Short mmCIF file of C-alpha atoms and ligand atoms in Angstrom, two decimals:
data_model
loop_
_atom_site.label_atom_id
_atom_site.label_comp_id
_atom_site.label_asym_id
_atom_site.label_seq_id
_atom_site.Cartn_x
_atom_site.Cartn_y
_atom_site.Cartn_z
CA MET A 1 113.59 137.39 80.75
CA ARG A 2 114.44 135.46 84.13
CA VAL A 3 111.56 133.82 85.69
CA LEU A 4 111.15 132.90 89.29
CA VAL A 5 109.27 129.11 89.45
CA THR A 6 107.69 128.52 92.34
CA GLY A 7 106.73 124.27 92.60
CA GLY A 8 109.70 123.52 89.65
CA ALA A 9 110.52 120.54 91.21
CA GLY A 10 107.77 119.40 90.91
CA PHE A 11 105.66 117.51 88.23
CA ILE A 12 104.74 120.65 85.74
CA GLY A 13 107.51 122.77 87.30
CA HIS A 14 110.57 120.35 86.28
CA ASN A 15 108.95 120.41 82.63
CA LEU A 16 108.55 124.11 82.01
CA VAL A 17 111.94 124.91 83.53
CA LYS A 18 113.63 122.57 81.42
CA THR A 19 111.69 123.97 78.78
CA LEU A 20 112.70 127.41 80.16
CA LEU A 21 116.01 126.78 79.86
CA SER A 22 116.24 125.27 76.50
CA ASN A 23 114.42 128.01 75.08
CA GLN A 24 117.42 130.84 77.01
CA HIS A 25 115.59 131.82 79.26
CA GLN A 26 117.13 132.15 83.28
CA VAL A 27 115.36 130.56 85.55
CA ASN A 28 115.54 130.91 89.55
CA ILE A 29 113.18 127.57 90.96
CA LEU A 30 111.81 128.02 95.02
CA ASP A 31 110.69 124.96 96.14
CA ILE A 32 110.60 123.00 99.37
CA THR A 33 112.20 119.42 97.94
CA SER A 34 115.95 119.49 99.04
CA SER A 35 118.50 120.32 96.87
CA GLU A 36 119.55 117.25 96.81
CA ASP A 37 117.01 115.74 94.77
CA SER A 38 118.13 114.10 91.89
CA ARG A 39 115.72 115.59 89.48
CA VAL A 40 116.89 119.11 90.68
CA LYS A 41 120.91 118.49 90.35
CA THR A 42 119.73 117.21 86.47
CA LEU A 43 118.00 121.40 86.51
CA VAL A 44 120.62 122.84 88.35
CA GLN A 45 123.32 121.53 85.93
CA MET A 46 121.44 122.67 83.03
CA GLY A 47 121.72 126.24 84.13
CA ALA A 48 118.82 126.99 87.06
CA SER A 49 119.48 128.52 90.34
CA TYR A 50 117.98 126.35 93.25
CA TYR A 51 116.32 127.95 96.64
CA GLN A 52 115.28 125.65 98.46
CA GLY A 53 112.61 127.63 100.29
CA ASP A 54 108.96 127.53 101.59
CA ILE A 55 106.63 130.16 100.10
CA ARG A 56 104.67 130.09 103.33
CA ASP A 57 108.21 132.42 104.19
CA SER A 58 108.36 135.55 103.02
CA ASN A 59 112.08 135.89 103.16
CA SER A 60 112.18 132.69 100.82
CA ILE A 61 110.27 134.33 98.32
CA THR A 62 112.46 137.75 98.52
CA THR A 63 116.02 135.04 98.18
CA ALA A 64 114.16 133.61 95.28
CA GLY A 65 112.19 136.37 93.51
CA GLN A 66 115.33 138.96 93.31
CA ASP A 67 116.09 139.76 89.48
CA CYS A 68 113.33 137.77 87.86
CA THR A 69 110.96 139.57 85.80
CA HIS A 70 107.92 136.82 85.25
CA ILE A 71 106.63 134.96 87.64
CA VAL A 72 105.08 131.10 87.22
CA HIS A 73 103.42 129.66 90.23
CA LEU A 74 102.84 125.54 90.67
CA ALA A 75 103.91 125.06 94.40
CA ALA A 76 101.04 124.06 96.02
CA GLN A 77 100.06 121.62 98.24
CA THR A 78 97.95 119.33 95.73
CA SER A 79 96.41 116.35 97.63
CA VAL A 80 92.78 116.90 97.99
CA PRO A 81 92.20 113.83 100.64
CA ALA A 82 95.16 116.00 102.37
CA SER A 83 93.47 119.27 102.47
CA VAL A 84 90.45 117.26 103.90
CA GLU A 85 92.75 115.72 106.30
CA ASN A 86 94.38 119.11 107.47
CA PRO A 87 92.60 121.86 105.88
CA THR A 88 94.94 124.56 108.15
CA LEU A 89 97.98 123.70 106.34
CA ASN A 90 96.07 123.16 103.11
CA ASP A 91 95.33 126.47 103.88
CA GLU A 92 98.29 127.81 105.02
CA ILE A 93 100.18 126.69 101.44
CA ASN A 94 97.83 127.52 99.62
CA ILE A 95 96.42 130.40 100.40
CA ILE A 96 98.56 132.32 102.90
CA GLY A 97 101.49 130.91 100.68
CA THR A 98 100.23 132.66 97.67
CA ARG A 99 99.42 135.92 99.20
CA ASN A 100 102.89 136.24 100.18
CA ILE A 101 103.62 135.65 95.91
CA ILE A 102 101.73 138.42 95.81
CA ASP A 103 102.79 140.75 98.66
CA PHE A 104 106.61 139.82 96.60
CA ILE A 105 104.49 140.80 93.02
CA ASN A 106 103.86 144.13 94.95
CA SER A 107 107.10 145.17 96.17
CA HIS A 108 108.75 144.37 92.85
CA ASP A 109 109.34 145.54 89.46
CA ILE A 110 106.75 141.90 88.10
CA LYS A 111 105.69 142.69 84.73
CA LYS A 112 103.76 138.86 84.71
CA ILE A 113 102.96 136.29 86.79
CA VAL A 114 100.80 133.32 85.47
CA SER A 115 99.90 131.06 88.31
CA ALA A 116 97.46 127.30 88.89
CA SER A 117 94.82 126.82 89.21
CA SER A 118 92.37 123.44 89.06
CA ALA A 119 89.40 121.96 87.45
CA ALA A 120 89.08 120.69 90.92
CA VAL A 121 87.30 124.71 91.01
CA TYR A 122 83.67 123.44 88.44
CA GLY A 123 83.17 120.57 91.46
CA ASN A 124 79.98 118.77 90.36
CA CYS A 125 79.05 120.69 87.48
CA ASP A 126 77.09 119.14 85.00
CA GLN A 127 77.02 122.07 82.50
CA ILE A 128 79.21 120.35 80.05
CA PRO A 129 81.57 121.08 78.47
CA LEU A 130 83.43 123.36 81.85
CA SER A 131 83.09 127.36 80.59
CA GLU A 132 85.10 129.44 83.17
CA GLU A 133 82.17 131.08 84.10
CA SER A 134 80.51 127.68 85.72
CA ALA A 135 83.06 127.02 88.55
CA GLY A 136 82.57 127.60 92.16
CA ASP A 137 81.36 124.08 93.21
CA CYS A 138 84.20 123.52 95.40
CA LEU A 139 84.42 120.24 97.31
CA SER A 140 87.45 120.34 99.34
CA PRO A 141 89.79 123.15 100.79
CA TYR A 142 91.86 122.03 97.92
CA ALA A 143 89.21 123.49 95.94
CA GLU A 144 88.42 126.04 97.77
CA SER A 145 92.23 127.06 98.46
CA LYS A 146 92.71 127.00 94.52
CA PHE A 147 89.18 129.64 93.66
CA GLN A 148 90.24 131.65 96.84
CA ASN A 149 94.00 131.88 95.05
CA GLU A 150 92.24 133.23 92.06
CA ALA A 151 90.61 135.78 93.74
CA ASP A 152 92.94 137.09 95.05
CA LEU A 153 95.04 137.26 92.75
CA PHE A 154 93.02 139.00 90.69
CA SER A 155 92.06 141.75 93.40
CA LEU A 156 95.25 141.93 95.48
CA VAL A 157 98.21 142.31 92.18
CA ASN A 158 98.92 145.81 91.29
CA ASP A 159 98.16 146.78 88.13
CA SER A 160 101.31 147.52 86.79
CA THR A 161 101.53 143.34 86.79
CA GLU A 162 99.49 141.27 84.24
CA VAL A 163 97.92 138.34 86.00
CA HIS A 164 96.73 134.72 84.30
CA VAL A 165 95.04 131.92 85.63
CA LEU A 166 95.10 129.03 84.32
CA ARG A 167 93.07 126.01 85.52
CA PHE A 168 94.40 122.59 84.65
CA PHE A 169 92.40 119.03 83.85
CA ASN A 170 93.89 116.45 83.97
CA VAL A 171 98.01 116.94 82.93
CA TYR A 172 100.33 113.58 82.47
CA GLY A 173 103.64 113.04 80.40
CA PRO A 174 106.32 112.14 82.11
CA GLY A 175 108.17 112.12 85.33
CA GLN A 176 104.78 111.72 86.58
CA GLY A 177 104.62 109.45 89.82
CA THR A 178 101.87 107.09 90.44
CA ASP A 179 101.34 109.35 93.52
CA SER A 180 100.47 112.50 91.47
CA ASN A 181 96.74 113.43 92.32
CA TYR A 182 95.55 114.08 89.00
CA ALA A 183 96.31 111.57 86.07
CA ALA A 184 98.47 109.00 88.51
CA VAL A 185 96.10 106.33 86.87
CA ILE A 186 98.47 106.77 83.74
CA PRO A 187 101.61 106.33 85.38
CA SER A 188 99.83 103.45 87.76
CA PHE A 189 98.08 101.50 84.51
CA VAL A 190 101.58 101.19 83.09
CA GLU A 191 104.04 100.24 85.97
CA LYS A 192 101.03 97.27 86.91
CA ILE A 193 100.54 96.12 83.54
CA ILE A 194 105.17 95.88 83.07
CA SER A 195 105.20 94.05 86.61
CA GLY A 196 102.54 91.35 85.80
CA GLN A 197 99.25 92.94 88.00
CA SER A 198 96.26 93.70 87.29
CA PRO A 199 95.22 97.58 86.97
CA THR A 200 92.53 98.69 89.34
CA ILE A 201 89.60 100.29 88.10
CA PHE A 202 86.97 102.05 90.52
CA GLY A 203 83.43 101.52 89.24
CA ASP A 204 82.82 100.41 85.62
CA GLY A 205 85.40 102.53 84.00
CA SER A 206 83.09 104.58 81.93
CA GLN A 207 84.31 107.74 84.13
CA SER A 208 86.01 110.17 82.08
CA ARG A 209 88.37 112.96 81.97
CA ASP A 210 90.11 115.70 80.45
CA PHE A 211 94.11 114.54 80.18
CA VAL A 212 96.44 116.91 78.43
CA GLU A 213 99.74 115.89 77.31
CA VAL A 214 102.74 118.36 79.92
CA SER A 215 104.08 119.48 77.25
CA ASP A 216 101.39 121.44 75.33
CA VAL A 217 101.00 122.69 79.05
CA VAL A 218 104.61 124.18 78.84
CA GLY A 219 104.15 125.52 75.39
CA LEU A 220 100.93 127.53 76.63
CA ILE A 221 102.73 129.00 79.36
CA LEU A 222 106.05 129.97 77.63
CA GLN A 223 103.24 131.12 74.84
CA ILE A 224 101.92 133.61 77.62
CA LEU A 225 105.60 134.70 79.44
CA ALA A 226 105.86 135.61 75.79
CA ASP A 227 102.87 136.97 74.50
CA GLU A 228 103.74 141.05 74.38
CA ASN A 229 99.58 141.97 73.65
CA ASP A 230 98.33 142.78 76.63
CA VAL A 231 95.96 140.75 77.19
CA PRO A 232 93.72 141.06 79.74
CA ASN A 233 93.66 139.24 83.79
CA ASP A 234 91.66 136.56 82.97
CA VAL A 235 91.51 132.94 83.85
CA TYR A 236 91.74 129.94 81.10
CA ASN A 237 90.52 126.14 81.12
CA VAL A 238 93.77 124.26 80.02
CA ALA A 239 92.68 121.34 78.77
CA THR A 240 91.72 119.50 75.31
CA GLN A 241 88.16 119.09 75.24
CA THR A 242 88.47 115.03 75.10
CA GLU A 243 86.95 113.21 76.63
CA THR A 244 88.85 109.89 77.07
CA SER A 245 86.90 107.21 79.34
CA ILE A 246 88.94 105.24 82.08
CA LEU A 247 88.34 102.33 80.39
CA GLU A 248 89.53 103.47 76.75
CA LEU A 249 92.31 105.09 78.73
CA LEU A 250 93.30 101.92 80.00
CA GLN A 251 92.86 99.97 75.94
CA LEU A 252 95.60 102.90 75.06
CA VAL A 253 98.27 102.55 77.57
CA SER A 254 97.62 98.04 77.09
CA LYS A 255 97.99 98.56 73.20
CA SER A 256 100.85 101.05 73.22
CA ILE A 257 102.41 98.10 75.45
CA LYS A 258 101.98 95.19 73.85
CA GLU A 259 103.54 97.95 70.33
CA ILE A 260 106.44 97.63 72.22
CA ASP A 261 107.07 94.64 73.65
CA PRO A 262 104.22 91.91 72.91
CA SER A 263 105.83 89.29 75.42
CA ILE A 264 103.87 91.57 77.40
CA PRO A 265 100.69 89.81 79.04
CA ILE A 266 98.43 92.22 79.90
CA PRO A 267 96.75 91.48 83.38
CA ASP A 268 92.37 91.38 83.81
CA VAL A 269 91.28 94.66 85.32
CA ASN A 270 90.77 94.45 88.46
CA TYR A 271 87.53 95.94 89.36
CA GLN A 272 86.35 98.40 92.53
CA GLY A 273 83.45 100.14 94.23
CA LYS A 274 83.27 103.31 92.62
CA ARG A 275 84.72 106.25 95.24
CA SER A 276 82.93 108.33 97.09
CA GLY A 277 83.00 112.10 95.44
CA ASP A 278 84.42 110.42 92.40
CA ILE A 279 82.49 112.63 88.96
CA ASP A 280 81.36 110.86 86.30
CA ILE A 281 82.73 112.91 83.68
CA SER A 282 85.03 115.97 83.28
CA LEU A 283 85.54 117.95 79.97
CA ALA A 284 86.37 121.52 79.84
CA ASN A 285 85.55 124.18 77.22
CA ILE A 286 88.95 125.53 75.63
CA ALA A 287 87.48 128.12 73.93
CA LYS A 288 88.71 131.06 76.06
CA VAL A 289 92.23 129.42 75.97
CA LYS A 290 91.91 129.38 72.23
CA SER A 291 90.93 132.48 70.80
CA ALA A 292 92.92 134.95 73.78
CA PHE A 293 96.79 133.06 73.34
CA ASN A 294 96.13 131.48 69.10
CA TRP A 295 96.43 128.12 71.05
CA GLN A 296 95.62 124.68 70.54
CA PRO A 297 97.30 121.66 72.08
CA LYS A 298 98.98 119.68 69.83
CA HIS A 299 98.91 115.78 71.33
CA SER A 300 95.77 113.59 71.10
CA ILE A 301 95.61 111.13 74.05
CA GLU A 302 96.48 108.37 72.08
CA ALA A 303 100.17 109.98 70.89
CA GLY A 304 100.44 111.19 74.17
CA ILE A 305 100.23 107.64 75.48
CA ALA A 306 102.04 106.53 73.10
CA SER A 307 105.22 108.06 73.88
CA LEU A 308 104.60 107.90 77.24
CA VAL A 309 104.63 104.37 77.96
CA ALA A 310 107.43 104.72 75.14
CA TYR A 311 109.45 106.63 78.15
CA GLU A 312 108.65 104.68 81.04
CA LEU A 313 109.57 100.76 79.13
CA GLY A 314 112.65 103.43 78.61
CA SER A 315 112.61 102.43 74.79
N1 NAD B 401 99.22 117.99 87.65
C1 NAD B 401 98.52 118.69 87.12
O1 NAD B 401 96.98 117.05 86.41
C2 NAD B 401 97.24 119.67 87.91
C3 NAD B 401 95.76 119.77 87.56
C4 NAD B 401 95.17 120.93 88.45
C5 NAD B 401 96.07 121.58 89.03
N2 NAD B 401 97.58 121.42 88.90
C6 NAD B 401 98.07 122.47 90.01
O2 NAD B 401 99.25 122.70 89.48
C7 NAD B 401 100.64 122.69 90.42
C8 NAD B 401 101.51 122.16 89.96
O3 NAD B 401 101.27 120.82 89.59
P1 NAD B 401 102.14 119.72 89.36
O4 NAD B 401 101.16 118.28 89.22
O5 NAD B 401 103.47 119.84 89.04
O6 NAD B 401 102.16 119.02 91.93
P2 NAD B 401 103.72 118.55 92.11
O7 NAD B 401 103.12 118.28 93.65
O8 NAD B 401 104.22 117.60 91.19
O9 NAD B 401 104.82 119.75 92.78
C9 NAD B 401 104.23 121.01 93.65
C10 NAD B 401 105.44 121.31 93.62
O10 NAD B 401 105.24 122.25 94.61
C11 NAD B 401 106.39 122.04 95.85
N3 NAD B 401 106.07 123.17 96.82
C12 NAD B 401 105.07 122.15 97.70
N4 NAD B 401 104.62 122.95 99.08
C13 NAD B 401 105.45 123.79 98.72
C14 NAD B 401 105.70 124.72 100.03
N5 NAD B 401 105.24 124.99 100.77
N6 NAD B 401 107.12 125.66 99.63
C15 NAD B 401 107.70 125.61 98.23
N7 NAD B 401 107.34 124.64 97.44
C16 NAD B 401 106.25 123.68 97.40
C17 NAD B 401 106.46 121.02 96.33
O11 NAD B 401 107.61 120.40 96.40
C18 NAD B 401 106.53 120.25 94.55
O12 NAD B 401 107.98 119.95 93.86
C19 NAD B 401 99.88 122.97 91.45
O13 NAD B 401 99.53 123.89 91.51
C20 NAD B 401 98.72 121.85 91.26
O14 NAD B 401 97.64 122.09 91.71
C21 NAD B 401 98.26 120.03 88.53
#
């Protein structure tokens, strides 16, 4: 397999590229990030071919996609607030960019594409746990663009290419910045506590999310790329079907920090008003992905947080 990974310099992307390379696959990365970026340099040293470019530019895709047999499409404008501020830019990157990928597929011999969608397409749907068919309450241009991507991939990609769309819930793990738009709460809790500042919780902390560890996500993508069973084109939730409240999450982070360094004091929580638009519960039904790919997330939130805190503390 030679895999084109768009967004391969990003959080999920760089974790995926490392695993693809260590499994002896060849990888071409297309990302707008500078080739001088330290993460990019590491991936190149490990054997990836790096193409700095923009998915809005068809020529960049053609150059980066040369000789590729499979595509994992992760590049996107990923910020909900930025999509509200500048919906035109959001749509250019997410909708036009993805249509450019589709045009590339339709004029090349691509066996499979695995493309990133988001739990954002469920909006405030209250049919918990969230099943794939209950999507569509898109509350932001970001969510709308992800939902449009799904429709475009299923209707525009030629029949000889398999299409698998993954709706990621809150992916967390090593290499995620505090500015990340999904599980940023975890690195931000760690950063605040180890620097002696109060971690911030918006609302009372009872709001819950479905957190999934990045290596479980990467494992699923690898499994889908390698799968020979001709699984029909479809869309899947990628999560653990486990509800974790923000307060529980803070307790887990605090416990893991204490276990590594008991001398670090745990500051009191800085409670702020609930943010408008924050949903109370986000919990996926993952029956479909489990049965289609015999996939099961391996990391409990307890184990995942413990290893992430150990990574952040360098121990
Ligand atoms: N991390 C999560 O919890 C989560 C949840 C739901 C959906 N997703 C989706 O998964 C994918 C990967 O997310 P991530 O967390 O790794 O995000 P990320 O922001 O870390 O990575 C996105 C990458 O895309 C690149 N990029 C942005 N615009 C580009 C452009 N025009 N051309 C080329 N490259 C461009 C960025 O430089 C970055 O490296 C995204 O599509 C995101 O919407 C992620």
